[in-house]
Amino acid sequence: LFVTLSYASMNFVFYVVFSWGYYYMVTVRKMGAQEAGFLTSAQWLAGAAGAFTGGWLGDRLCRKYGVRWGCRMPIVIGCSASALLLIGVALHPDAYVAAFMLGACFFFNQFTEGAFGANGAAIGGRHAGAVYGLFNTGANLMGFANALLLSAIAATLGWKVAIATGSVFAMLSVIFIIFSRADMQMDQ
């Protein structure tokens, strides 16, 4: 349950970048459409690098500290960095710096993916596919919630608050993963 809640919360951040990044850069930050398109496309390269790096580090941490802490640390690192970067995106006055921070946020967001997969495998054992399917169901539901919540917050409190809301969800992901136990496999 805690890993699913953590993964869903992390995916709120994913949907801030994926669903709202381009719109935010063009409409709110007044960046040109072609520039914003290039920069938001480049985020996927940052995400790919983050996923590989986080998975690589997670494997090493699991060998060194065991699955309980090794599977947590990339999530703690990635979501904490994402939280700080989203606050920077919301508050920094320069659109290009904000775009860079949004890309860095996506690097750290995807930095967590390998650790979430390892958590699912460790907890699920021979049911790892079903466990990961449950994680992804939570993530997709968060995508739906994100679309409604972020637009409502932006309309009522402004885009700085809306973007910074992602930081709250990133830190919720950290809190939930701390309570998870990847070292306790479900009944097989």
Short mmCIF file of C-alpha atoms in Angstrom, two decimals:
data_model
loop_
_atom_site.label_atom_id
_atom_site.label_comp_id
_atom_site.label_asym_id
_atom_site.label_seq_id
_atom_site.Cartn_x
_atom_site.Cartn_y
_atom_site.Cartn_z
CA LEU A 1 0.00 0.00 0.00
CA PHE A 2 2.71 2.51 0.96
CA VAL A 3 4.72 1.86 -2.21
CA THR A 4 1.58 2.36 -4.33
CA LEU A 5 0.84 5.65 -2.55
CA SER A 6 4.46 6.70 -2.99
CA TYR A 7 4.43 5.82 -6.70
CA ALA A 8 1.13 7.63 -7.24
CA SER A 9 2.47 10.72 -5.48
CA MET A 10 5.68 10.64 -7.53
CA ASN A 11 3.54 10.45 -10.66
CA PHE A 12 1.75 13.65 -9.71
CA VAL A 13 5.14 15.27 -10.38
CA PHE A 14 5.45 13.32 -13.66
CA TYR A 15 2.12 14.73 -14.81
CA VAL A 16 3.10 18.28 -13.80
CA VAL A 17 5.99 17.98 -16.27
CA PHE A 18 4.30 15.80 -18.90
CA SER A 19 0.83 17.36 -19.03
CA TRP A 20 1.54 20.94 -18.05
CA GLY A 21 5.20 21.68 -18.88
CA TYR A 22 4.70 22.92 -22.44
CA TYR A 23 1.53 24.84 -21.58
CA TYR A 24 3.24 26.45 -18.59
CA MET A 25 6.28 27.54 -20.59
CA VAL A 26 4.24 29.04 -23.46
CA THR A 27 1.19 30.46 -21.69
CA VAL A 28 2.56 31.43 -18.28
CA ARG A 29 6.26 32.03 -18.97
CA LYS A 30 5.58 33.52 -22.45
CA MET A 31 8.23 31.43 -24.20
CA GLY A 32 7.92 30.96 -27.95
CA ALA A 33 6.08 27.81 -29.02
CA GLN A 34 9.05 26.40 -30.97
CA GLU A 35 11.50 27.08 -28.14
CA ALA A 36 9.18 25.58 -25.57
CA GLY A 37 8.60 22.57 -27.82
CA PHE A 38 12.33 21.96 -28.11
CA LEU A 39 12.94 22.39 -24.38
CA THR A 40 10.04 20.18 -23.34
CA SER A 41 11.18 17.53 -25.84
CA ALA A 42 14.69 17.69 -24.39
CA GLN A 43 13.20 16.81 -20.99
CA TRP A 44 12.68 13.26 -22.27
CA LEU A 45 16.45 12.92 -22.75
CA ALA A 46 16.93 14.10 -19.18
CA GLY A 47 14.30 11.59 -18.05
CA ALA A 48 16.02 8.73 -19.89
CA ALA A 49 19.35 9.63 -18.29
CA GLY A 50 17.68 9.86 -14.89
CA ALA A 51 15.99 6.48 -15.22
CA PHE A 52 19.24 4.77 -16.15
CA THR A 53 21.27 6.54 -13.46
CA GLY A 54 18.71 5.89 -10.73
CA GLY A 55 18.40 2.23 -11.67
CA TRP A 56 22.17 1.80 -11.73
CA LEU A 57 22.54 3.50 -8.33
CA GLY A 58 19.60 1.57 -6.86
CA ASP A 59 21.20 -1.76 -7.76
CA ARG A 60 24.40 -0.76 -6.01
CA LEU A 61 22.57 0.54 -2.95
CA CYS A 62 20.54 -2.68 -2.69
CA ARG A 63 23.74 -4.73 -2.73
CA LYS A 64 25.37 -2.51 -0.13
CA TYR A 65 22.45 -1.76 2.24
CA GLY A 66 19.91 -4.46 1.42
CA VAL A 67 16.60 -4.19 -0.37
CA ARG A 68 14.78 -2.31 2.41
CA TRP A 69 17.03 0.77 2.30
CA GLY A 70 18.59 0.29 -1.13
CA CYS A 71 15.19 0.46 -2.83
CA ARG A 72 14.21 3.54 -0.83
CA MET A 73 17.21 5.78 -1.35
CA PRO A 74 16.83 6.59 -5.08
CA ILE A 75 13.19 7.50 -4.39
CA VAL A 76 14.13 9.72 -1.44
CA ILE A 77 16.88 11.40 -3.47
CA GLY A 78 14.82 11.78 -6.66
CA CYS A 79 11.62 13.03 -5.06
CA SER A 80 13.41 15.40 -2.68
CA ALA A 81 15.35 16.94 -5.58
CA SER A 82 12.14 17.14 -7.64
CA ALA A 83 10.42 19.00 -4.81
CA LEU A 84 13.17 21.60 -4.59
CA LEU A 85 13.35 22.02 -8.35
CA LEU A 86 9.58 22.54 -8.69
CA ILE A 87 9.75 25.32 -6.11
CA GLY A 88 12.55 26.81 -8.19
CA VAL A 89 10.45 26.52 -11.35
CA ALA A 90 7.59 28.32 -9.64
CA LEU A 91 9.68 31.13 -8.16
CA HIS A 92 12.58 31.84 -10.52
CA PRO A 93 11.90 34.90 -12.69
CA ASP A 94 13.83 33.70 -15.76
CA ALA A 95 11.86 31.41 -18.09
CA TYR A 96 14.99 29.66 -19.39
CA VAL A 97 16.23 28.88 -15.90
CA ALA A 98 12.73 27.61 -15.06
CA ALA A 99 12.79 25.41 -18.19
CA PHE A 100 16.19 24.00 -17.19
CA MET A 101 14.90 23.28 -13.67
CA LEU A 102 11.81 21.59 -15.13
CA GLY A 103 14.11 19.33 -17.17
CA ALA A 104 16.24 18.62 -14.10
CA CYS A 105 13.05 17.86 -12.17
CA PHE A 106 12.17 15.27 -14.80
CA PHE A 107 15.66 13.76 -14.54
CA PHE A 108 15.14 13.25 -10.81
CA ASN A 109 11.53 12.16 -11.24
CA GLN A 110 12.60 9.37 -13.57
CA PHE A 111 15.61 8.64 -11.32
CA THR A 112 13.05 6.88 -9.06
CA GLU A 113 11.61 4.46 -11.63
CA GLY A 114 14.14 1.64 -11.24
CA ALA A 115 13.75 1.71 -7.47
CA PHE A 116 9.98 1.53 -7.74
CA GLY A 117 10.30 -1.46 -10.07
CA ALA A 118 12.73 -3.12 -7.66
CA ASN A 119 10.29 -2.50 -4.79
CA GLY A 120 7.53 -4.19 -6.79
CA ALA A 121 9.72 -7.18 -7.59
CA ALA A 122 10.92 -7.51 -3.99
CA ILE A 123 7.45 -7.20 -2.46
CA GLY A 124 5.56 -9.10 -5.13
CA GLY A 125 7.91 -12.02 -5.70
CA ARG A 126 6.16 -14.24 -8.25
CA HIS A 127 3.30 -11.69 -8.24
CA ALA A 128 5.58 -8.80 -9.22
CA GLY A 129 3.58 -8.08 -12.38
CA ALA A 130 0.34 -7.69 -10.44
CA VAL A 131 2.06 -5.52 -7.83
CA TYR A 132 3.54 -3.26 -10.49
CA GLY A 133 0.15 -3.16 -12.22
CA LEU A 134 -1.33 -1.88 -8.97
CA PHE A 135 1.42 0.78 -8.79
CA ASN A 136 0.63 1.90 -12.32
CA THR A 137 -3.11 1.99 -11.64
CA GLY A 138 -2.40 4.41 -8.79
CA ALA A 139 -0.18 6.44 -11.12
CA ASN A 140 -2.86 6.68 -13.80
CA LEU A 141 -5.46 7.73 -11.25
CA MET A 142 -3.05 10.43 -10.12
CA GLY A 143 -2.81 11.62 -13.72
CA PHE A 144 -6.58 12.12 -13.70
CA ALA A 145 -6.43 13.90 -10.34
CA ASN A 146 -3.55 16.07 -11.54
CA ALA A 147 -5.51 17.32 -14.55
CA LEU A 148 -8.35 18.47 -12.33
CA LEU A 149 -6.37 19.68 -9.33
CA LEU A 150 -3.63 21.65 -11.06
CA SER A 151 -6.01 23.52 -13.32
CA ALA A 152 -8.27 24.38 -10.35
CA ILE A 153 -5.31 25.58 -8.26
CA ALA A 154 -3.93 27.63 -11.14
CA ALA A 155 -7.33 29.24 -11.71
CA THR A 156 -7.85 30.13 -8.05
CA LEU A 157 -4.36 30.64 -6.57
CA GLY A 158 -2.16 31.15 -9.63
CA TRP A 159 0.49 29.15 -11.44
CA LYS A 160 3.24 29.64 -8.85
CA VAL A 161 1.14 27.79 -6.30
CA ALA A 162 -0.03 25.23 -8.86
CA ILE A 163 3.52 24.29 -9.91
CA ALA A 164 4.75 24.31 -6.31
CA THR A 165 1.91 21.89 -5.42
CA GLY A 166 3.97 19.24 -7.17
CA SER A 167 6.54 19.67 -4.39
CA VAL A 168 3.98 18.60 -1.82
CA PHE A 169 3.29 15.40 -3.74
CA ALA A 170 7.02 14.75 -4.21
CA MET A 171 7.51 14.95 -0.45
CA LEU A 172 4.45 12.75 0.14
CA SER A 173 6.17 10.18 -2.05
CA VAL A 174 9.22 10.36 0.24
CA ILE A 175 7.08 9.96 3.37
CA PHE A 176 5.15 7.00 1.96
CA ILE A 177 8.29 5.20 0.78
CA ILE A 178 9.88 5.53 4.22
CA PHE A 179 6.98 3.47 5.60
CA SER A 180 7.27 0.80 2.90
CA ARG A 181 8.97 -2.54 3.51
CA ALA A 182 10.54 -3.96 0.37
CA ASP A 183 12.20 -6.57 2.59
CA MET A 184 8.80 -8.09 3.46
CA GLN A 185 7.56 -10.15 0.52
CA MET A 186 3.84 -10.70 0.20
CA ASP A 187 2.42 -14.20 0.65
CA GLN A 188 3.20 -16.31 -2.38
#
